[in-house]
Coordinates of C-alpha atoms in Angstrom, one line a residue:
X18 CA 4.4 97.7 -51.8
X19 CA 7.1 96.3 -53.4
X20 CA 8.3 92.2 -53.1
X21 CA 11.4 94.2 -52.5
X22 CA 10.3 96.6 -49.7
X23 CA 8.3 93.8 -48.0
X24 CA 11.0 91.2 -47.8
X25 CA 13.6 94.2 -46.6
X26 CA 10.9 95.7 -43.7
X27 CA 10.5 91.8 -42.5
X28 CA 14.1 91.3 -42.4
X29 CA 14.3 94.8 -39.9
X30 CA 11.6 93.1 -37.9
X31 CA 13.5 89.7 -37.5
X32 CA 16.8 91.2 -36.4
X33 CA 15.4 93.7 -34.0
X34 CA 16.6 93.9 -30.4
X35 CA 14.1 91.6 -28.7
X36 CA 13.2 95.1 -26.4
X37 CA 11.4 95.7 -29.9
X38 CA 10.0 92.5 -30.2
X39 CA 8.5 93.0 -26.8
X40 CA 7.9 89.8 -24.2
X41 CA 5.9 87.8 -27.1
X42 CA 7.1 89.4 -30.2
X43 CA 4.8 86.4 -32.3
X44 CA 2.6 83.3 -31.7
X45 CA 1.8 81.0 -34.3
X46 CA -1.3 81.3 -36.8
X47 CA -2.2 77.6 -36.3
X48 CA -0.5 73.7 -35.7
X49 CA -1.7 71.3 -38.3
X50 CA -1.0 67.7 -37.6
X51 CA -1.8 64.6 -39.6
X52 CA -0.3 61.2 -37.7
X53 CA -0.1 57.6 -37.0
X54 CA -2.4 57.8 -33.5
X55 CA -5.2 59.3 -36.0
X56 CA -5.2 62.9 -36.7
X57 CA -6.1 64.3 -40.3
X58 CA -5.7 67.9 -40.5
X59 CA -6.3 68.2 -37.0
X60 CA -5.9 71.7 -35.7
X61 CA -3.7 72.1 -32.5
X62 CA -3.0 74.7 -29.6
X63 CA -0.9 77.5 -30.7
X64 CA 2.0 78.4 -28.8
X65 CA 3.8 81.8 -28.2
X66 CA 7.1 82.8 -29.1
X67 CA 9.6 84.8 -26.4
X68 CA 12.7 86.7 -27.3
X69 CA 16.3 84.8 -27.3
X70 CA 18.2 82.4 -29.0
X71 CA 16.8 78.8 -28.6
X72 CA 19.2 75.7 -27.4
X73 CA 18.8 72.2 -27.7
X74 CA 17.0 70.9 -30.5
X75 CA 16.7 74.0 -32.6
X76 CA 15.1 74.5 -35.7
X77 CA 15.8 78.1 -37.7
X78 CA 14.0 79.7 -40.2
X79 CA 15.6 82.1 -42.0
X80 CA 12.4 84.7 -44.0
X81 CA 14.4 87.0 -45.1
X82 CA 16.7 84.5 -47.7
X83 CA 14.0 83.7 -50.0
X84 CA 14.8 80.8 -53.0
X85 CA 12.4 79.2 -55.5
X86 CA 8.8 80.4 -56.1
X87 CA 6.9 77.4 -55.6
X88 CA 4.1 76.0 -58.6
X89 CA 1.9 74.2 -56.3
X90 CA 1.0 70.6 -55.0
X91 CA -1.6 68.2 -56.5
X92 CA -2.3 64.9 -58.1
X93 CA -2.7 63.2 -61.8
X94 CA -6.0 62.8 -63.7
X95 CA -5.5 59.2 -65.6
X96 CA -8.1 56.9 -67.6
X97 CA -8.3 54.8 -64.7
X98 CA -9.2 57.4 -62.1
X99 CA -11.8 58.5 -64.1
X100 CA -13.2 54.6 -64.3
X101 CA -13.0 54.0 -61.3
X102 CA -15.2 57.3 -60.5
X103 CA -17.1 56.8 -62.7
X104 CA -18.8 53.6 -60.3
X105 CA -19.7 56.2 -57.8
X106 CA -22.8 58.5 -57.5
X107 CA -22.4 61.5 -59.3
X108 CA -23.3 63.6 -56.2
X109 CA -21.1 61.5 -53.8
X110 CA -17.9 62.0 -56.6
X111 CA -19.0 66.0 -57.0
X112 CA -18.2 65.8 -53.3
X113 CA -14.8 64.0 -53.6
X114 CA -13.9 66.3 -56.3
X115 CA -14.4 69.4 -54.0
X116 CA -12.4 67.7 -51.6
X117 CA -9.9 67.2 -53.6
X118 CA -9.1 70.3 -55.7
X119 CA -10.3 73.1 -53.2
X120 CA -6.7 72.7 -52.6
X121 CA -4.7 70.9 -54.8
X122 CA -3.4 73.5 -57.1
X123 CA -1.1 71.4 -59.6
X124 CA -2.0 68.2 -61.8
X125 CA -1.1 66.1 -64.3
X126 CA -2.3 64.5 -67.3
X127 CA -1.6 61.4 -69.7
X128 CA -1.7 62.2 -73.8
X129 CA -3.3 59.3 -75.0
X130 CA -2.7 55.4 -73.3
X131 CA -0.3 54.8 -70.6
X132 CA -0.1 51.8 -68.2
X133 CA -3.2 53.5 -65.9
X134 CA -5.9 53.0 -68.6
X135 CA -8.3 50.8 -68.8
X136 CA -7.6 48.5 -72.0
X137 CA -4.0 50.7 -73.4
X138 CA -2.7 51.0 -76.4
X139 CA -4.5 53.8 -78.0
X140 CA -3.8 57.3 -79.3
X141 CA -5.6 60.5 -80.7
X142 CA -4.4 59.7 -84.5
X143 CA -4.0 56.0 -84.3
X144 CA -3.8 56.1 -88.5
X145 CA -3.0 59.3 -89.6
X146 CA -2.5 63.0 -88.2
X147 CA -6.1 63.4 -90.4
X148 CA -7.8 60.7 -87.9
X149 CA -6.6 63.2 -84.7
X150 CA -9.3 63.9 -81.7
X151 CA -9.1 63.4 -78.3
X152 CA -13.0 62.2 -78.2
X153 CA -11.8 58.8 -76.7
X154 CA -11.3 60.9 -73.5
X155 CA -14.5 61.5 -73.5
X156 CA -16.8 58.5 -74.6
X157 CA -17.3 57.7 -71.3
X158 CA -17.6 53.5 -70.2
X159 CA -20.9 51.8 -71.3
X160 CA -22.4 49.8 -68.3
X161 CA -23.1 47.1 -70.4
X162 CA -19.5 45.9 -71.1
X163 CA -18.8 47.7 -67.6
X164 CA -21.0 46.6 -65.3
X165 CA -21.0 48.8 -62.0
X166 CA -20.0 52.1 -63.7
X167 CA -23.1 54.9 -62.3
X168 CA -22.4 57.5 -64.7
X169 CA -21.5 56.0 -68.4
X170 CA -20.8 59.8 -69.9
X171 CA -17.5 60.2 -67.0
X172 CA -13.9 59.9 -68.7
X173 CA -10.6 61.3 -68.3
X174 CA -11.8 64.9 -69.9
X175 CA -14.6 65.2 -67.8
X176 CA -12.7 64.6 -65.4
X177 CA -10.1 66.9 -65.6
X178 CA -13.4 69.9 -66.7
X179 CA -14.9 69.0 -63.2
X180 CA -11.7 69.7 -61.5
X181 CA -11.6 73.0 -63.3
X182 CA -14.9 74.1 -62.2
X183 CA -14.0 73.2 -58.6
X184 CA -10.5 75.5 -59.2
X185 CA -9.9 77.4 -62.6
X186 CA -6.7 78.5 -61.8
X187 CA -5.7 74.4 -61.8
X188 CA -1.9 74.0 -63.5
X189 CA -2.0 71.0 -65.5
X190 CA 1.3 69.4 -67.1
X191 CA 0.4 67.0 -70.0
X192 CA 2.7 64.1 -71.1
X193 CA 2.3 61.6 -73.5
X194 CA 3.7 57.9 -72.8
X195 CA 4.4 56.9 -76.5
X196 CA 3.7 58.6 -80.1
X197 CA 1.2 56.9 -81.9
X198 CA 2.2 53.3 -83.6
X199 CA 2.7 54.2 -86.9
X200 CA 5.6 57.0 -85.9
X201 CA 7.4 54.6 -84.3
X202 CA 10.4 52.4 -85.6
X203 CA 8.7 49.1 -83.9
X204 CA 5.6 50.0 -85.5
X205 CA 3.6 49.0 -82.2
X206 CA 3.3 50.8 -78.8
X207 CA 5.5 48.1 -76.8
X208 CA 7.5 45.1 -77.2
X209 CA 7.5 43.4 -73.3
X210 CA 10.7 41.5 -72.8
X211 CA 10.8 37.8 -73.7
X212 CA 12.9 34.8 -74.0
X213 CA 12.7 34.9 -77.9
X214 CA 14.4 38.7 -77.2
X215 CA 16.8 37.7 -74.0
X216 CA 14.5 40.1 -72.5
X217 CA 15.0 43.4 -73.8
X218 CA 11.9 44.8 -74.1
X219 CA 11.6 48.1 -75.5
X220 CA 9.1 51.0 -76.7
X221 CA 11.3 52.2 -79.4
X222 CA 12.1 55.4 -80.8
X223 CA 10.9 58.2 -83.9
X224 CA 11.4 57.2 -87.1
X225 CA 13.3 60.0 -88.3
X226 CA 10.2 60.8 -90.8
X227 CA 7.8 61.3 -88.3
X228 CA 10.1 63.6 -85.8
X229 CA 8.4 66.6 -87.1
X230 CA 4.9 64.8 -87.2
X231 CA 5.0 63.7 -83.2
X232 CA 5.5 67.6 -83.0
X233 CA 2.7 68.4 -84.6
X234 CA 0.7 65.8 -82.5
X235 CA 1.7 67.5 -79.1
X236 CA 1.0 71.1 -80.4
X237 CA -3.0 69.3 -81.8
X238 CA -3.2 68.1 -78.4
X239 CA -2.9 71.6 -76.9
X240 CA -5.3 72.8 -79.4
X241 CA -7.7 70.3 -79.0
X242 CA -7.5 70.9 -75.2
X243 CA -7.7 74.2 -75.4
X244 CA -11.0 73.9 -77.4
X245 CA -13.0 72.1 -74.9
X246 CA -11.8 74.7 -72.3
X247 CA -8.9 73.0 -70.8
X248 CA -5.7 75.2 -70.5
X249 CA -2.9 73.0 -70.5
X250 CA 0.0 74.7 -68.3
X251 CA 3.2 72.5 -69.0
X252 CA 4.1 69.7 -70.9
X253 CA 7.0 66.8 -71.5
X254 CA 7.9 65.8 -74.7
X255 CA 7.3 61.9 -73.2
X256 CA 7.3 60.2 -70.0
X257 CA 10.2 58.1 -69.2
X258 CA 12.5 58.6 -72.1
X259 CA 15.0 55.9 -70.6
X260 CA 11.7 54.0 -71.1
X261 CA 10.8 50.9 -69.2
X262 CA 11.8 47.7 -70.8
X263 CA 8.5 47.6 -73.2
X264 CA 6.4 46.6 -70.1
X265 CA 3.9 49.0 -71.0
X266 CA 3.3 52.1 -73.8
X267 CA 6.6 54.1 -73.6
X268 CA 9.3 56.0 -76.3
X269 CA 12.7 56.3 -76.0
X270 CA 15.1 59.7 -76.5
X271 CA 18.3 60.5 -75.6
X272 CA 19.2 63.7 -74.3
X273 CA 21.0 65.0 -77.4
X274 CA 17.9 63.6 -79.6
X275 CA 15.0 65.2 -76.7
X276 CA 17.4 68.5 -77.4
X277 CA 17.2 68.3 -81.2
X278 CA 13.6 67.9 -81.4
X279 CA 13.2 70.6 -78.9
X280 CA 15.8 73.0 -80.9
X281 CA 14.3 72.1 -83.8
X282 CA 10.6 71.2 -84.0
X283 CA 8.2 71.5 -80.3
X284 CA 10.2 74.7 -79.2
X285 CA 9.2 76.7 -82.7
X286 CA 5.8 75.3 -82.9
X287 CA 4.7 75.6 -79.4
X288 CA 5.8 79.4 -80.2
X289 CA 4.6 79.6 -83.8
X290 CA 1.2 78.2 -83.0
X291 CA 0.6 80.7 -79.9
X292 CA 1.7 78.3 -77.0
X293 CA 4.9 79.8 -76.1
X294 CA 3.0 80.2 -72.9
X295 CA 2.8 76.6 -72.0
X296 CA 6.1 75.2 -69.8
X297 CA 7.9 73.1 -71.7
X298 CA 9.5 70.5 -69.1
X299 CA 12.4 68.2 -70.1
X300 CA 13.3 64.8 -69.0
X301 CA 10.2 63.6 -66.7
X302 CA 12.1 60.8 -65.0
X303 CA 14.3 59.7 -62.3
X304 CA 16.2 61.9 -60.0
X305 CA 19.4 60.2 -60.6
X306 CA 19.5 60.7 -64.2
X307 CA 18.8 64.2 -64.1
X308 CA 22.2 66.0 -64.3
X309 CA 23.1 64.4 -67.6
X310 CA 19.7 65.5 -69.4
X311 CA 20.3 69.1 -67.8
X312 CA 23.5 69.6 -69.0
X313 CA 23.2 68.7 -72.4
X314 CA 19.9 70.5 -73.2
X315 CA 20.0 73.3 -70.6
X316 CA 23.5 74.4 -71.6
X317 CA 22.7 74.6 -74.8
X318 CA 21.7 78.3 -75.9
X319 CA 19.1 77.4 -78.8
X320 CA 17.9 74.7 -77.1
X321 CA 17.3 76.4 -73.3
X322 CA 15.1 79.6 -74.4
X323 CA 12.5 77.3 -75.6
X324 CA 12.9 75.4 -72.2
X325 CA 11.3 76.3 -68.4
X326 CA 12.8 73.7 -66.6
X327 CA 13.1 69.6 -65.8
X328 CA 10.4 66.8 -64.9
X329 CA 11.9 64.3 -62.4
X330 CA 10.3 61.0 -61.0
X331 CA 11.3 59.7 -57.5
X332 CA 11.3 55.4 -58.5
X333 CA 15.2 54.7 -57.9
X334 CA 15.1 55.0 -54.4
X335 CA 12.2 54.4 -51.7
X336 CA 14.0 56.6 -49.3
X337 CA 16.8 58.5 -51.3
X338 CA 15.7 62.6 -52.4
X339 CA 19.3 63.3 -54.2
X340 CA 19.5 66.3 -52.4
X341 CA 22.9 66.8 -54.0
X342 CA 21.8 66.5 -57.0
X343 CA 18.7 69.1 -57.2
X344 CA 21.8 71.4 -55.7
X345 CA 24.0 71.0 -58.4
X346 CA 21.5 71.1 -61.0
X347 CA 20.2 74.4 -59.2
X348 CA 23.7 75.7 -59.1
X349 CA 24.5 75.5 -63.1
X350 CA 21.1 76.9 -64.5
X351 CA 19.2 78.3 -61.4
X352 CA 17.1 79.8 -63.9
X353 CA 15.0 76.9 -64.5
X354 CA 12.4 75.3 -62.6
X355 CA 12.9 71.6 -61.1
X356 CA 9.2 69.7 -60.8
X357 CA 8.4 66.9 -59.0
X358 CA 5.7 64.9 -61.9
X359 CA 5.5 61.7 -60.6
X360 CA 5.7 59.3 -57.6
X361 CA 3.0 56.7 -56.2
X362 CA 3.3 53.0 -53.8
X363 CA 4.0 51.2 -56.9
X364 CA 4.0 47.7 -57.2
X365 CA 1.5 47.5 -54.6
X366 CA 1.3 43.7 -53.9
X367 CA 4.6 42.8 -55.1
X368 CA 5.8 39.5 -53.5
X369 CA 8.1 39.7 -50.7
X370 CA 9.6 37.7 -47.0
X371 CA 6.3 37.8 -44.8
X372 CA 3.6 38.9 -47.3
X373 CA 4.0 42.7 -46.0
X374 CA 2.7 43.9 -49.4
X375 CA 0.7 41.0 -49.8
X376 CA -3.3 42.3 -49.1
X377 CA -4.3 39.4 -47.2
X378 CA -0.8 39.0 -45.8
X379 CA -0.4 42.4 -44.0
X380 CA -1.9 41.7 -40.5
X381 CA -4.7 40.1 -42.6
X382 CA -6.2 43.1 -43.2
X383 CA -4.3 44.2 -46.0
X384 CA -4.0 47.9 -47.2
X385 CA -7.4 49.1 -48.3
X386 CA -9.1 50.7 -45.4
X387 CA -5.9 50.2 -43.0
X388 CA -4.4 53.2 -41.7
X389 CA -1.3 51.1 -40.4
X390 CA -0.4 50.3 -43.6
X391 CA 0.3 53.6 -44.7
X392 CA 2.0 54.4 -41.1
X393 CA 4.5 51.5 -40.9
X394 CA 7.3 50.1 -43.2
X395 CA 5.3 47.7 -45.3
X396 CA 5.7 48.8 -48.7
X397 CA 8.2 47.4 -51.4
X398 CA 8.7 48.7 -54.5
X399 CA 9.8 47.5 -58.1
X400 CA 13.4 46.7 -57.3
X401 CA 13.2 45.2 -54.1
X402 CA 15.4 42.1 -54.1
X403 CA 15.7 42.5 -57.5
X404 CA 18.5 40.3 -59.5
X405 CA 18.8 43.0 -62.1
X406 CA 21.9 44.1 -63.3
X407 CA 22.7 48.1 -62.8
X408 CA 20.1 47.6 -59.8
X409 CA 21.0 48.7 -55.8
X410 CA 18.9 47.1 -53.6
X411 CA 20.1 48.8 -51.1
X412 CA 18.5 52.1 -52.5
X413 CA 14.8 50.1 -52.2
X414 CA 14.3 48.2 -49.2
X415 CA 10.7 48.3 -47.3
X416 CA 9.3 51.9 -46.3
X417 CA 6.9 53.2 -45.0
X418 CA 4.4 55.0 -47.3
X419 CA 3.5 58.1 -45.5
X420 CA 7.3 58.7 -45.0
X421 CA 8.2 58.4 -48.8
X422 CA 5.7 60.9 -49.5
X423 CA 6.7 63.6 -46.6
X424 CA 10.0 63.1 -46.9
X425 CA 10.3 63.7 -50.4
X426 CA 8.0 66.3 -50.5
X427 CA 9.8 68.1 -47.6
X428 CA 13.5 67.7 -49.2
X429 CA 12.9 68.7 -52.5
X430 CA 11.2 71.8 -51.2
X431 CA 14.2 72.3 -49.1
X432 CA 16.7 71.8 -52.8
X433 CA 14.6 73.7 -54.7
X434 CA 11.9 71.7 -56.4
X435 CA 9.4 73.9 -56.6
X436 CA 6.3 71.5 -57.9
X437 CA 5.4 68.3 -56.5
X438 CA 2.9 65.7 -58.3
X439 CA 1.7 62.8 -57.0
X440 CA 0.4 60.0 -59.7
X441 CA -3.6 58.5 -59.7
X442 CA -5.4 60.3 -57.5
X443 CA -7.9 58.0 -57.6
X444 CA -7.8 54.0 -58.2
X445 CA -9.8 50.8 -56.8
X446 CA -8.9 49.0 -53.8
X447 CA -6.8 46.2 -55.3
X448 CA -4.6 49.7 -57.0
X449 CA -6.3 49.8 -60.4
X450 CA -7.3 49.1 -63.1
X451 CA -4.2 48.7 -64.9
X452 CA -4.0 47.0 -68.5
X453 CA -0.8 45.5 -67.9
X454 CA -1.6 44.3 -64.2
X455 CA 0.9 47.1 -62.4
X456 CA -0.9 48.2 -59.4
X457 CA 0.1 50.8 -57.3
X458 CA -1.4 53.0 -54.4
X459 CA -3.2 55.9 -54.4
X460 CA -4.3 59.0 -51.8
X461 CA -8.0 58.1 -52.5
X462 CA -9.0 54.2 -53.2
X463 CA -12.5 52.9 -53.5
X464 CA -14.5 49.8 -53.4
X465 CA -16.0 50.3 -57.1
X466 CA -18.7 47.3 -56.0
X467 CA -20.0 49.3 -52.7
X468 CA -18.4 52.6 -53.4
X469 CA -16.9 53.0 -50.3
X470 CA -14.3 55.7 -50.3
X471 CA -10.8 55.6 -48.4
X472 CA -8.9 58.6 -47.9
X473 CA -5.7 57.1 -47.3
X474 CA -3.0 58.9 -44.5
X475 CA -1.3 59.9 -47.8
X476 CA -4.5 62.0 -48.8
X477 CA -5.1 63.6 -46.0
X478 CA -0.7 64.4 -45.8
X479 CA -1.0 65.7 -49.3
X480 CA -3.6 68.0 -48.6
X481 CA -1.9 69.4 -45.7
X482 CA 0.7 70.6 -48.0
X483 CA -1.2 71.8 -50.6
X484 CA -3.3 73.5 -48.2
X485 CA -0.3 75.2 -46.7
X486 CA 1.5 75.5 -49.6
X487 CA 0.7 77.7 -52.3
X488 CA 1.2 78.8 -56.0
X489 CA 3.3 82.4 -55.5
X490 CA 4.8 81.2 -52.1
X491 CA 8.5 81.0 -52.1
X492 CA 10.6 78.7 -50.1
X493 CA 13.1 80.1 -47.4
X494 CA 16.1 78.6 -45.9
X495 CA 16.0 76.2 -42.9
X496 CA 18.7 75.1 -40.7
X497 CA 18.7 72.2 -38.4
X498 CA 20.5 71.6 -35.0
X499 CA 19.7 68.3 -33.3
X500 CA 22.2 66.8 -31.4
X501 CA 20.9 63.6 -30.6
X502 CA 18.4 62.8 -33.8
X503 CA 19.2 60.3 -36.2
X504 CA 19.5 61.2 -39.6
X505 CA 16.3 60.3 -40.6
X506 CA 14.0 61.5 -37.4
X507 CA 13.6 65.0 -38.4
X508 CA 13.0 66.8 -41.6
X509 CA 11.7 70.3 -42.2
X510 CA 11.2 72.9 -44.7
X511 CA 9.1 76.3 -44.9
X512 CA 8.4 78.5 -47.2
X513 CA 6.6 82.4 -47.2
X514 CA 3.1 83.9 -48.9
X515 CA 3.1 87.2 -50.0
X516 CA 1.3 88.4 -47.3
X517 CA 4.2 87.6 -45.1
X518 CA 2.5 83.9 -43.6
X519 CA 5.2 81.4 -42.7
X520 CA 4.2 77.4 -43.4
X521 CA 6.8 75.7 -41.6
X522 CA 6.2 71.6 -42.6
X523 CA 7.7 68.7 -40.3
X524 CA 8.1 64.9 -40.6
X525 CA 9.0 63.1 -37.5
X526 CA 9.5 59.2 -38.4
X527 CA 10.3 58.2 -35.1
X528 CA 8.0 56.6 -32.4
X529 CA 8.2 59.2 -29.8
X530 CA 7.1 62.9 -29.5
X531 CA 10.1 65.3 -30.6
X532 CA 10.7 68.5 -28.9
X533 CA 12.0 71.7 -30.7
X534 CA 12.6 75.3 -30.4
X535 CA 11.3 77.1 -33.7
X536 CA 13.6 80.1 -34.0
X537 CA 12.9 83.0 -36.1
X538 CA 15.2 85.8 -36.0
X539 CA 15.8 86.4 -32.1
X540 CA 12.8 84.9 -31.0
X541 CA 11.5 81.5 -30.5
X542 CA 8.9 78.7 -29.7
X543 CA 9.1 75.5 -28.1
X544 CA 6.9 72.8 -29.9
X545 CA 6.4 69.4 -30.1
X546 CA 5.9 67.3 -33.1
X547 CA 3.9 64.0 -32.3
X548 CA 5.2 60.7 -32.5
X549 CA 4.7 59.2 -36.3
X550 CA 3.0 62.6 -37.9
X551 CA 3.6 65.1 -40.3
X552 CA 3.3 68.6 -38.7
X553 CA 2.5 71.9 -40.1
X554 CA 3.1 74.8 -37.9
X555 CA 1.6 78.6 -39.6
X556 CA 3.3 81.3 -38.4
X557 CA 1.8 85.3 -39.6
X558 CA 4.9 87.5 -39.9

């Protein structure tokens, strides 16, 4: 049967007279509910629909008006997750891995250092394009200079091979932080800000010699990759282009200059060299910044065949999704793919009033094995009370870190995003290691010195929605009518498999149960969304 057909004999369904639909035309297919009071992925009682059109709090799902086809949900492989792993049992992380990637379904990848490896500043051709090899993700972290680490062969590319034997079909986007040293105009892989440079760090840019040669680097990453088994579905040409004030390894483009070397150099050789098949993703930072990078290389018709769509980051707002401006960007080129790459609790232990991020500050307990933690606004992140100029404040004031994940998740879904990445899957319990001291949260943290393991809330909520929501699936339209909810109490999205099952996902952020009727065509269900929890309700069309 046709996608066609299908979608056309549900719609028929949806819109019969409810005589058709009978006295229970539909009952859900199951109630998945992760919260505050303590569920993970706890199934609850499913409820039956009747005919009629639903008042009050009314949510509506709409099937039959299909939008993106969603790329999947998942996590990031990085040096550090691998270290940290690499202190735990090899059966007991076999078992974490299988936890993990039974259902996460997309991933991403650093080429060569970034921030979340162990020591930094390294590449795969530190001298030459004759030195290249990516064996450094594979040498694995000798005990003796290491002491702790259970299994010294474990490193990032056995890392990401494990994860592939758990789930081969695995979409992995690759993005390299900085080119090596030598192609750089600094000559180094970061300059951190300092008095002597009235602090203007920087990672600098291509030297116009090497343009072609970073290029080439990329397309022997892919090749390498490839070799050792590891399919490599999408890739940025860096991470961050706006860069990040040298604190860590980083490379600056431009729009117009990330456009050229597409136009002229990574678009022809990803094609030349038989990777016209990998997704090439541009930008691969900040929401905000988006439209700008989108116009100029999108728009451009011998830059945008080469091009499947943009990489966006979520760090200039805690709480803000710029649902207006995943619609505008939609609206110009809705032929291109918008994916979430990156987003984590950064600056985990920043300072700020009443030690909430502080670990023995936070109701003394701290975050590490503290479900309230990750339930309650106590997170800052990097600009809170910032004196920086060009900084809003207001845009980063405390969260709460299981809300800035659902939230997110569950409004870019709704503006057609149709990937989401979180960062480390994996790090220690203090947020590490990081080589330049910036800790952040992850889903999964561990005590490397007793290997206990803590699945974090956010975990258990990513897995709900990776569980739910599929590679294939395609997101629907939702409409919301709540008279009395504040802006923030409610947010929802759903999306369709092609077999016809509905995943409708719900946040409620407020500390009381929420009642709602789930309408779909002219028949509906009354359910209730616990206080604090993220929601999933399955519904078999």
């Amino acid at each position: 049967m046709s996608r066609y057909l299908f979608f056309s004999i549900l719609v028929a369904i949806l819109v019969a007279p409810s005589s058709i639909w009978g006295e229970h035309p539909l009952s859900t297919a199951g109630i998945i509910v992760t919260s505050a009071a303590g569920d993970k992925l706890a199934m609850k009682d499913n409820v039956d629909f009747k005919a009629g059109i639903a008042d009050g709090n009314v949510l509506t799902i709409f099937p039959e008006d299909t939008r993106q086809t969603m790329d999947g949900i998942g996590s990031s492989f990085t040096e550090s997750s691998a270290f940290v792993l690499a202190h735990l049992d090899p059966k007991k992380r076999e078992e974490l891995m299988r936890d993990i990637f039974t259902d996460f379904t997309l991933a991403r990848t650093h080429i060569g250092a970034c921030d979340f490896t162990v020591e930094g500043k390294y590449s795969y051709a530190d001298e030459s394009m004759d030195d290249f090899s990516i064996a450094v993700d594979s040498e694995g972290f000798d005990p003796r200079r290491y002491p702790g680490v259970k299994d010294p062969t474990y490193d990032l590319l056995p890392m990401i091979e494990e994860a592939l034997s758990i789930n081969p079909d695995l979409r992995i986007v690759a993005s390299a932080w900085t080119a090596p040293a030598w192609m750089k105009d600094i000559g180094t892989w970061y300059i951190p800000g300092s008095e002597e440079n009235n602090w203007q760090g920087t990672g600098g840019s291509l030297k116009y010699e090497h343009i072609a040669d970073y290029a080439d680097y990329l397309i022997r990453y892919l090749q390498a990759c490839k070799s050792e088994g590891v399919d490599i579905w999408g890739i940025t040409p860096v991470n961050e282009p706006h860069g990040n004030n040298g604190q860590w390894e980083s490379m600056n483009f431009t729009a117009e200059s990330q456009g050229r070397f597409i136009r002229k150099h990574l678009g022809p050789k990803l094609k030349d060299s038989g990777f016209d098949d990998v997704r090439l993703l541009i930008y691969d930072q900040n929401r905000d910044g988006m439209e700008h990078w989108a116009d100029v290389i999108l728009s451009d018709e011998k830059t945008n065949p080469y091009v499947y769509g943009t990489a966006i980051h979520w760090y200039e707002s805690t709480d803000k999704v710029y649902e207006d401006v995943l619609d505008r960007i939609h609206q110009k080129y809705p032929d291109y793919a918008i994916i979430h790459t990156e987003g984590c609790i950064d600056n985990l232990g920043g300072d700020a009033p009443g030690g909430v991020t502080d670990p023995e500050g936070y109701k003394e307990e701290g975050w590490f094995d503290n479900d309230e933690f990750w339930w309650s606004d106590s997170a800052t992140d990097w600009a809170y009370s910032v004196t920086w100029q060009g900084v809003d404040v207001e845009d980063h004031p405390i969260y709460t870190p299981v809300h800035r994940y659902a939230r997110n998740i569950i409004e870019s879904i709704d503006h057609w995003v149709q990937g989401w990445i979180d960062w480390n899957i994996v790090l220690d319990k203090d947020g590490g290691p990081n080589h330049v001291g910036n800790f952040c949260g992850a889903p999964i943290m561990i005590d490397t010195e007793t290997e206990y393991v803590y699945y974090t809330p956010v975990y258990y909520v990513l897995k709900q929605f990776a569980r739910t929501i599929e590679p294939g699936d395609k997101a629907v339209r939702t409409e919301q009518v709540f008279p009395d909810a504040g802006d923030d109490d409610f947010h929802a999205c759903a999306t369709i498999s092609p077999d016809g099952m509905l995943s409708v996902q719900i946040l409620n952020t407020t500390q009381h149960p929420i009642d709602y009727n789930l309408q779909i065509g002219e028949g509906y269900a009354t359910v209730t969304v616990p206080a604090n929890a993220v929601q999933t309700v399955r519904v078999q069309l």
